[in-house]
mmCIF file of C-alpha atoms in Angstrom:
data_model
loop_
_atom_site.group_PDB
_atom_site.id
_atom_site.type_symbol
_atom_site.label_atom_id
_atom_site.label_comp_id
_atom_site.label_asym_id
_atom_site.label_seq_id
_atom_site.Cartn_x
_atom_site.Cartn_y
_atom_site.Cartn_z
ATOM 1 C CA UNK A 11 -10.909 -3.966 14.407
ATOM 2 C CA UNK A 12 -10.755 -2.827 18.189
ATOM 3 C CA UNK A 13 -11.936 0.705 18.710
ATOM 4 C CA UNK A 14 -8.118 2.360 19.421
ATOM 5 C CA UNK A 15 -7.227 1.207 15.909
ATOM 6 C CA UNK A 16 -10.434 2.385 14.120
ATOM 7 C CA UNK A 17 -9.081 5.907 15.109
ATOM 8 C CA UNK A 18 -6.568 5.468 12.479
ATOM 9 C CA UNK A 19 -8.766 4.284 9.809
ATOM 10 C CA UNK A 20 -11.758 5.717 10.439
ATOM 11 C CA UNK A 21 -14.885 4.760 7.774
ATOM 12 C CA UNK A 22 -18.384 6.015 8.444
ATOM 13 C CA UNK A 23 -21.408 3.999 8.069
ATOM 14 C CA UNK A 24 -22.401 6.574 5.429
ATOM 15 C CA UNK A 25 -19.054 6.031 3.608
ATOM 16 C CA UNK A 26 -19.294 2.480 3.584
ATOM 17 C CA UNK A 27 -22.803 2.610 2.088
ATOM 18 C CA UNK A 28 -21.525 4.974 -0.597
ATOM 19 C CA UNK A 29 -18.776 2.403 -1.607
ATOM 20 C CA UNK A 30 -21.081 -0.546 -1.453
ATOM 21 C CA UNK A 31 -23.647 1.653 -3.577
ATOM 22 C CA UNK A 32 -20.841 2.021 -6.155
ATOM 23 C CA UNK A 33 -20.900 -1.613 -6.926
ATOM 24 C CA UNK A 34 -24.605 -2.221 -6.570
ATOM 25 C CA UNK A 35 -24.722 -4.293 -3.724
ATOM 26 C CA UNK A 36 -25.440 -3.955 -0.147
ATOM 27 C CA UNK A 37 -23.219 -4.964 2.879
ATOM 28 C CA UNK A 38 -25.212 -8.314 3.621
ATOM 29 C CA UNK A 39 -24.305 -9.343 -0.377
ATOM 30 C CA UNK A 40 -20.601 -8.278 0.509
ATOM 31 C CA UNK A 41 -20.668 -10.320 3.407
ATOM 32 C CA UNK A 42 -21.898 -13.323 1.089
ATOM 33 C CA UNK A 43 -18.989 -12.644 -1.223
ATOM 34 C CA UNK A 44 -16.720 -12.886 1.470
ATOM 35 C CA UNK A 45 -18.383 -16.277 2.660
ATOM 36 C CA UNK A 46 -17.924 -17.650 -0.675
ATOM 37 C CA UNK A 47 -14.307 -16.827 -1.247
ATOM 38 C CA UNK A 48 -13.512 -17.970 2.445
ATOM 39 C CA UNK A 49 -14.943 -21.662 1.712
ATOM 40 C CA UNK A 50 -12.995 -21.848 -1.281
ATOM 41 C CA UNK A 51 -10.155 -20.620 0.595
ATOM 42 C CA UNK A 52 -10.751 -23.559 2.931
ATOM 43 C CA UNK A 53 -10.410 -25.948 0.068
ATOM 44 C CA UNK A 54 -6.962 -24.475 -1.095
ATOM 45 C CA UNK A 55 -3.175 -25.067 -0.069
ATOM 46 C CA UNK A 56 -3.011 -21.619 0.751
ATOM 47 C CA UNK A 57 -2.057 -20.822 4.252
ATOM 48 C CA UNK A 58 -4.956 -20.946 6.647
ATOM 49 C CA UNK A 59 -4.917 -17.816 8.497
ATOM 50 C CA UNK A 60 -6.992 -16.312 11.163
ATOM 51 C CA UNK A 61 -6.545 -13.182 9.491
ATOM 52 C CA UNK A 62 -8.109 -14.570 6.072
ATOM 53 C CA UNK A 63 -11.269 -12.488 6.225
ATOM 54 C CA UNK A 64 -9.611 -9.007 6.219
ATOM 55 C CA UNK A 65 -7.520 -10.425 3.435
ATOM 56 C CA UNK A 66 -10.588 -11.295 1.505
ATOM 57 C CA UNK A 67 -12.370 -7.947 2.276
ATOM 58 C CA UNK A 68 -9.297 -5.943 0.886
ATOM 59 C CA UNK A 69 -8.970 -8.388 -2.327
ATOM 60 C CA UNK A 70 -12.882 -7.419 -3.119
ATOM 61 C CA UNK A 71 -12.319 -3.865 -2.545
ATOM 62 C CA UNK A 72 -9.084 -3.688 -4.984
ATOM 63 C CA UNK A 73 -10.712 -6.214 -7.483
ATOM 64 C CA UNK A 74 -14.130 -4.295 -7.731
ATOM 65 C CA UNK A 75 -16.030 -6.854 -6.209
ATOM 66 C CA UNK A 76 -15.167 -9.593 -8.797
ATOM 67 C CA UNK A 77 -14.966 -12.907 -6.904
ATOM 68 C CA UNK A 78 -12.683 -15.038 -9.416
ATOM 69 C CA UNK A 79 -10.167 -11.891 -9.673
ATOM 70 C CA UNK A 80 -10.219 -11.672 -5.934
ATOM 71 C CA UNK A 81 -9.197 -15.435 -5.591
ATOM 72 C CA UNK A 82 -6.429 -14.577 -7.940
ATOM 73 C CA UNK A 83 -5.568 -11.558 -5.944
ATOM 74 C CA UNK A 84 -5.379 -14.002 -2.970
ATOM 75 C CA UNK A 85 -3.146 -16.666 -4.621
ATOM 76 C CA UNK A 86 -1.036 -13.743 -5.671
ATOM 77 C CA UNK A 87 -0.560 -11.891 -2.385
ATOM 78 C CA UNK A 88 1.076 -15.494 -1.135
ATOM 79 C CA UNK A 89 3.088 -16.137 -4.110
ATOM 80 C CA UNK A 90 4.685 -12.615 -4.179
ATOM 81 C CA UNK A 91 5.525 -13.228 -0.126
ATOM 82 C CA UNK A 92 7.205 -16.512 -1.120
ATOM 83 C CA UNK A 93 8.995 -15.265 -4.281
ATOM 84 C CA UNK A 94 10.577 -12.049 -2.375
ATOM 85 C CA UNK A 95 10.812 -13.811 1.311
ATOM 86 C CA UNK A 96 13.859 -12.113 1.738
ATOM 87 C CA UNK A 97 12.071 -8.705 1.758
ATOM 88 C CA UNK A 98 8.882 -9.969 3.651
ATOM 89 C CA UNK A 99 11.006 -11.478 6.064
ATOM 90 C CA UNK A 100 11.929 -8.213 7.299
ATOM 91 C CA UNK A 101 8.582 -7.122 7.960
ATOM 92 C CA UNK A 102 8.596 -7.008 11.782
ATOM 93 C CA UNK A 103 8.273 -4.402 14.154
ATOM 94 C CA UNK A 104 10.745 -3.657 16.931
ATOM 95 C CA UNK A 105 13.905 -5.129 15.293
ATOM 96 C CA UNK A 106 17.244 -3.407 14.256
ATOM 97 C CA UNK A 107 16.151 -3.184 10.482
ATOM 98 C CA UNK A 108 12.636 -1.737 11.804
ATOM 99 C CA UNK A 109 13.951 1.119 13.459
ATOM 100 C CA UNK A 110 16.748 2.003 10.858
ATOM 101 C CA UNK A 111 13.782 2.120 8.396
ATOM 102 C CA UNK A 112 11.582 4.112 10.652
ATOM 103 C CA UNK A 113 14.188 6.899 11.091
ATOM 104 C CA UNK A 114 15.199 6.965 7.343
ATOM 105 C CA UNK A 115 11.226 7.632 6.253
ATOM 106 C CA UNK A 116 8.186 8.430 7.174
ATOM 107 C CA UNK A 117 4.768 6.865 6.102
ATOM 108 C CA UNK A 118 1.170 8.064 7.268
ATOM 109 C CA UNK A 119 -2.239 6.667 6.530
ATOM 110 C CA UNK A 120 -4.332 9.355 7.068
ATOM 111 C CA UNK A 121 -7.415 8.659 9.569
ATOM 112 C CA UNK A 122 -10.225 9.812 7.004
ATOM 113 C CA UNK A 123 -11.429 8.995 3.761
ATOM 114 C CA UNK A 124 -11.438 11.476 0.946
ATOM 115 C CA UNK A 125 -14.721 13.114 -0.607
ATOM 116 C CA UNK A 126 -14.306 10.624 -3.428
ATOM 117 C CA UNK A 127 -13.716 7.868 -0.656
ATOM 118 C CA UNK A 128 -9.883 7.370 -1.378
ATOM 119 C CA UNK A 129 -7.284 6.169 1.408
ATOM 120 C CA UNK A 130 -4.388 8.480 1.693
ATOM 121 C CA UNK A 131 -0.939 7.744 2.368
ATOM 122 C CA UNK A 132 1.934 9.963 2.434
ATOM 123 C CA UNK A 133 5.227 8.940 2.155
ATOM 124 C CA UNK A 134 8.495 11.345 2.960
ATOM 125 C CA UNK A 135 12.321 10.520 3.101
ATOM 126 C CA UNK A 136 14.362 11.557 6.250
ATOM 127 C CA UNK A 137 17.750 10.026 4.958
ATOM 128 C CA UNK A 138 19.899 12.855 3.267
ATOM 129 C CA UNK A 139 23.005 10.584 3.585
ATOM 130 C CA UNK A 140 21.476 7.672 2.133
ATOM 131 C CA UNK A 141 22.637 5.451 4.739
ATOM 132 C CA UNK A 142 20.327 2.565 4.084
ATOM 133 C CA UNK A 143 21.459 -0.841 2.165
ATOM 134 C CA UNK A 144 19.090 -0.076 -0.422
ATOM 135 C CA UNK A 145 15.583 1.437 -1.119
ATOM 136 C CA UNK A 146 13.497 -1.309 0.164
ATOM 137 C CA UNK A 147 14.364 -0.265 3.471
ATOM 138 C CA UNK A 148 12.701 2.981 3.079
ATOM 139 C CA UNK A 149 9.339 0.958 1.920
ATOM 140 C CA UNK A 150 9.580 -0.949 4.990
ATOM 141 C CA UNK A 151 7.364 0.506 7.232
ATOM 142 C CA UNK A 152 4.841 1.540 4.373
ATOM 143 C CA UNK A 153 4.595 -2.101 3.654
ATOM 144 C CA UNK A 154 3.726 -2.832 7.571
ATOM 145 C CA UNK A 155 0.910 -0.208 7.055
ATOM 146 C CA UNK A 156 -0.112 -1.902 4.304
ATOM 147 C CA UNK A 157 -0.390 -5.259 5.627
ATOM 148 C CA UNK A 158 -2.025 -3.910 8.646
ATOM 149 C CA UNK A 159 -4.660 -2.221 6.527
ATOM 150 C CA UNK A 160 -4.986 -5.902 4.933
ATOM 151 C CA UNK A 161 -5.274 -8.526 7.805
ATOM 152 C CA UNK A 162 -7.733 -5.502 9.753
ATOM 153 C CA UNK A 163 -9.770 -5.452 6.400
ATOM 154 C CA UNK A 164 -9.680 -1.806 5.516
ATOM 155 C CA UNK A 165 -12.679 -0.314 3.326
ATOM 156 C CA UNK A 166 -12.221 2.117 0.819
ATOM 157 C CA UNK A 167 -13.161 2.945 -2.892
ATOM 158 C CA UNK A 168 -9.431 3.367 -4.175
ATOM 159 C CA UNK A 169 -5.964 5.133 -2.745
ATOM 160 C CA UNK A 170 -4.296 8.276 -2.911
ATOM 161 C CA UNK A 171 -0.462 8.461 -2.748
ATOM 162 C CA UNK A 172 1.491 11.614 -1.850
ATOM 163 C CA UNK A 173 5.066 11.385 -2.232
ATOM 164 C CA UNK A 174 7.029 13.920 -0.397
ATOM 165 C CA UNK A 175 10.663 14.586 -1.890
ATOM 166 C CA UNK A 176 11.803 17.262 0.292
ATOM 167 C CA UNK A 177 14.347 15.009 1.786
ATOM 168 C CA UNK A 178 15.183 13.545 -1.523
ATOM 169 C CA UNK A 179 18.542 13.506 -3.325
ATOM 170 C CA UNK A 180 20.713 11.981 -5.888
ATOM 171 C CA UNK A 181 22.331 9.388 -3.035
ATOM 172 C CA UNK A 182 18.756 8.489 -2.177
ATOM 173 C CA UNK A 183 17.989 7.873 -6.014
ATOM 174 C CA UNK A 184 20.963 5.617 -6.347
ATOM 175 C CA UNK A 185 19.372 3.323 -3.922
ATOM 176 C CA UNK A 186 16.436 2.367 -6.178
ATOM 177 C CA UNK A 187 18.122 -0.017 -8.356
ATOM 178 C CA UNK A 188 16.035 -1.841 -11.031
ATOM 179 C CA UNK A 189 16.143 -4.812 -9.034
ATOM 180 C CA UNK A 190 14.612 -2.490 -6.110
ATOM 181 C CA UNK A 191 12.072 -0.982 -8.319
ATOM 182 C CA UNK A 192 10.964 -4.481 -9.699
ATOM 183 C CA UNK A 193 10.274 -5.858 -6.322
ATOM 184 C CA UNK A 194 8.329 -2.734 -5.365
ATOM 185 C CA UNK A 195 6.106 -3.146 -8.172
ATOM 186 C CA UNK A 196 5.369 -6.583 -7.892
ATOM 187 C CA UNK A 197 4.516 -6.297 -4.528
ATOM 188 C CA UNK A 198 2.142 -3.427 -5.542
ATOM 189 C CA UNK A 199 0.315 -5.584 -8.203
ATOM 190 C CA UNK A 200 0.566 -8.743 -5.925
ATOM 191 C CA UNK A 201 -2.462 -7.286 -3.854
ATOM 192 C CA UNK A 202 -4.074 -5.467 -7.479
ATOM 193 C CA UNK A 203 -3.453 -2.148 -5.693
ATOM 194 C CA UNK A 204 -6.247 0.542 -6.922
ATOM 195 C CA UNK A 205 -4.549 3.814 -7.211
ATOM 196 C CA UNK A 206 -6.796 6.991 -8.082
ATOM 197 C CA UNK A 207 -3.695 9.513 -7.963
ATOM 198 C CA UNK A 208 -0.015 9.993 -7.234
ATOM 199 C CA UNK A 209 0.874 13.310 -6.253
ATOM 200 C CA UNK A 210 4.569 14.639 -5.739
ATOM 201 C CA UNK A 211 5.391 17.462 -3.422
ATOM 202 C CA UNK A 212 8.554 19.641 -2.755
ATOM 203 C CA UNK A 213 10.281 18.422 -5.792
ATOM 204 C CA UNK A 214 14.306 18.681 -5.285
ATOM 205 C CA UNK A 215 16.527 20.111 -7.836
ATOM 206 C CA UNK A 216 17.115 16.679 -9.373
ATOM 207 C CA UNK A 217 13.390 16.545 -10.311
ATOM 208 C CA UNK A 218 13.747 15.708 -13.924
ATOM 209 C CA UNK A 219 15.744 12.648 -13.002
ATOM 210 C CA UNK A 220 13.225 11.674 -9.992
ATOM 211 C CA UNK A 221 10.394 11.991 -12.674
ATOM 212 C CA UNK A 222 11.847 10.234 -15.293
ATOM 213 C CA UNK A 223 12.608 7.241 -13.316
ATOM 214 C CA UNK A 224 8.808 7.056 -12.153
ATOM 215 C CA UNK A 225 7.508 7.522 -15.490
ATOM 216 C CA UNK A 226 9.823 4.694 -16.998
ATOM 217 C CA UNK A 227 8.383 2.328 -14.487
ATOM 218 C CA UNK A 228 4.444 3.426 -14.875
ATOM 219 C CA UNK A 229 2.233 2.328 -17.542
ATOM 220 C CA UNK A 230 1.302 5.103 -20.198
ATOM 221 C CA UNK A 231 -2.254 5.213 -18.595
ATOM 222 C CA UNK A 232 -0.973 6.103 -15.465
ATOM 223 C CA UNK A 233 0.826 9.246 -16.390
ATOM 224 C CA UNK A 234 -2.127 11.458 -16.335
ATOM 225 C CA UNK A 235 -2.750 10.557 -12.862
ATOM 226 C CA UNK A 236 0.807 11.780 -11.884
ATOM 227 C CA UNK A 237 0.302 15.067 -10.425
ATOM 228 C CA UNK A 238 3.480 17.451 -9.783
ATOM 229 C CA UNK A 239 2.543 20.549 -7.096
ATOM 230 C CA UNK A 240 5.094 23.412 -6.934
ATOM 231 C CA UNK A 241 2.793 24.957 -4.242
ATOM 232 C CA UNK A 242 0.666 23.431 -1.657
ATOM 233 C CA UNK A 243 -2.422 25.592 -3.029
ATOM 234 C CA UNK A 244 -1.905 23.141 -6.053
ATOM 235 C CA UNK A 245 -2.431 20.453 -3.539
ATOM 236 C CA UNK A 246 -5.934 21.394 -2.435
ATOM 237 C CA UNK A 247 -7.064 21.591 -5.655
ATOM 238 C CA UNK A 248 -7.065 17.770 -5.637
ATOM 239 C CA UNK A 249 -7.293 16.995 -2.026
ATOM 240 C CA UNK A 250 -9.460 19.332 0.483
ATOM 241 C CA UNK A 251 -7.261 20.814 3.667
ATOM 242 C CA UNK A 252 -9.172 18.974 5.943
ATOM 243 C CA UNK A 253 -7.631 15.821 5.102
ATOM 244 C CA UNK A 254 -4.111 16.777 5.019
ATOM 245 C CA UNK A 255 -1.678 17.005 7.740
ATOM 246 C CA UNK A 256 -0.572 20.427 9.331
ATOM 247 C CA UNK A 257 2.614 20.208 7.433
ATOM 248 C CA UNK A 258 0.999 20.815 4.396
ATOM 249 C CA UNK A 259 -1.449 23.366 5.653
ATOM 250 C CA UNK A 260 -4.325 20.815 6.486
ATOM 251 C CA UNK A 261 -6.185 20.736 9.592
ATOM 252 C CA UNK A 262 -5.339 17.208 10.467
ATOM 253 C CA UNK A 263 -2.541 16.438 13.088
ATOM 254 C CA UNK A 264 1.024 16.640 11.676
ATOM 255 C CA UNK A 265 2.826 13.868 10.117
ATOM 256 C CA UNK A 266 5.239 13.416 13.031
ATOM 257 C CA UNK A 267 2.215 12.999 15.449
ATOM 258 C CA UNK A 268 0.359 10.459 13.064
ATOM 259 C CA UNK A 269 3.656 8.939 12.503
ATOM 260 C CA UNK A 270 4.094 8.096 16.123
ATOM 261 C CA UNK A 271 0.674 6.503 16.723
ATOM 262 C CA UNK A 272 1.005 4.453 13.707
ATOM 263 C CA UNK A 273 4.202 3.345 14.840
ATOM 264 C CA UNK A 274 3.035 2.344 18.176
ATOM 265 C CA UNK A 275 -0.107 0.623 16.396
ATOM 266 C CA UNK A 276 2.368 -1.519 14.236
ATOM 267 C CA UNK A 277 4.487 -2.259 17.141
ATOM 268 C CA UNK A 278 1.669 -3.533 19.566
ATOM 269 C CA UNK A 279 0.940 -5.978 16.618
ATOM 270 C CA UNK A 280 4.415 -7.566 16.406
ATOM 271 C CA UNK A 281 2.983 -10.972 17.442
ATOM 272 C CA UNK A 282 0.539 -10.404 14.354
ATOM 273 C CA UNK A 283 3.118 -9.543 11.805
ATOM 274 C CA UNK A 284 5.550 -12.903 13.205
ATOM 275 C CA UNK A 285 2.643 -15.067 12.251
ATOM 276 C CA UNK A 286 2.893 -13.669 8.680
ATOM 277 C CA UNK A 287 5.975 -14.969 8.493
ATOM 278 C CA UNK A 288 4.715 -17.980 7.457
ATOM 279 C CA UNK A 289 2.165 -17.052 4.921
ATOM 280 C CA UNK A 290 3.937 -18.551 2.149
ATOM 281 C CA UNK A 291 2.918 -21.220 -0.456
ATOM 282 C CA UNK A 292 5.791 -22.710 -2.386
ATOM 283 C CA UNK A 293 3.031 -24.656 -4.454
ATOM 284 C CA UNK A 294 2.314 -21.461 -6.069
ATOM 285 C CA UNK A 295 5.790 -21.005 -7.675
ATOM 286 C CA UNK A 296 5.126 -23.377 -10.839
ATOM 287 C CA UNK A 297 7.399 -20.850 -12.747
ATOM 288 C CA UNK A 298 10.192 -18.663 -12.156
ATOM 289 C CA UNK A 299 10.029 -14.850 -12.479
ATOM 290 C CA UNK A 300 11.163 -13.619 -15.622
ATOM 291 C CA UNK A 301 14.812 -12.476 -15.488
ATOM 292 C CA UNK A 302 14.086 -9.766 -18.323
ATOM 293 C CA UNK A 303 13.519 -7.222 -15.875
ATOM 294 C CA UNK A 304 11.387 -5.189 -18.484
ATOM 295 C CA UNK A 305 9.274 -7.871 -19.480
ATOM 296 C CA UNK A 306 8.516 -8.518 -16.112
ATOM 297 C CA UNK A 307 7.496 -4.778 -15.171
ATOM 298 C CA UNK A 308 5.119 -4.720 -18.469
ATOM 299 C CA UNK A 309 3.266 -7.623 -17.480
ATOM 300 C CA UNK A 310 2.842 -6.971 -14.182
ATOM 301 C CA UNK A 311 1.470 -3.439 -14.817
ATOM 302 C CA UNK A 312 -1.176 -5.082 -16.774
ATOM 303 C CA UNK A 313 -2.905 -6.457 -13.485
ATOM 304 C CA UNK A 314 -2.314 -2.984 -11.633
ATOM 305 C CA UNK A 315 -5.876 -1.160 -10.867
ATOM 306 C CA UNK A 316 -6.149 2.285 -12.302
ATOM 307 C CA UNK A 317 -9.455 4.537 -11.770
#
């Protein structure tokens, strides 16, 4: 990863060693695992990409260093990009739909890992009139950030999400149809996302409806991971100030400053994202996705890694 890119995804040597120590391995053994999966990948019909090493590393982190599960994770990644190609084909910077998404929401991945070695992602809506076609557009820049983390091989133990609902209203809620929620869930489980906590801040008056919708799509064991904060002081009990943007009383740069840096980075990687448009594998589509939304969601959540 280039030095200028590393500034947005910082990982110290001590943090890397601590993550590997947690799994009872060292970095050399981790590299051996990567090589084992790389050799397996060469013998499959999966797309043969230059960025496969980053994808393998992310799969291992999300699958708790289980090689066989990491292989299935890679297959699932390509399958979901094929099944939902209508959405993933929009994941290209510097397009009209990208510019619309960038104006409608703000996504920031914080540069430093937390003391518990989690990578923080903050999502905030900025579309009071709900001018987007559907809720997937709100998530477009978020997914570009996720894809960048995947092909660059980010290092982390788990993930913490902060959802800022200050600009969220009923009109925005209506953009999240069951079909949109279903797609989002399948995209998350395609990489077996490890999720430590989900924090909500700046809840609007329609809080009950919002939280009701959220819990409807979350497995029961995840409910305790959902934290609702009426004040930022409450948020600090989970995340120290030095890991938060100045918007939340933290000591990091503001969301606006960090988002500008992230968008510049993503836009500079346009060619890499265009290559990802080929990251599909129709051979994996041996069965059609279930038409029953509830069954599909329930089955998918069995694959979600919750710490």
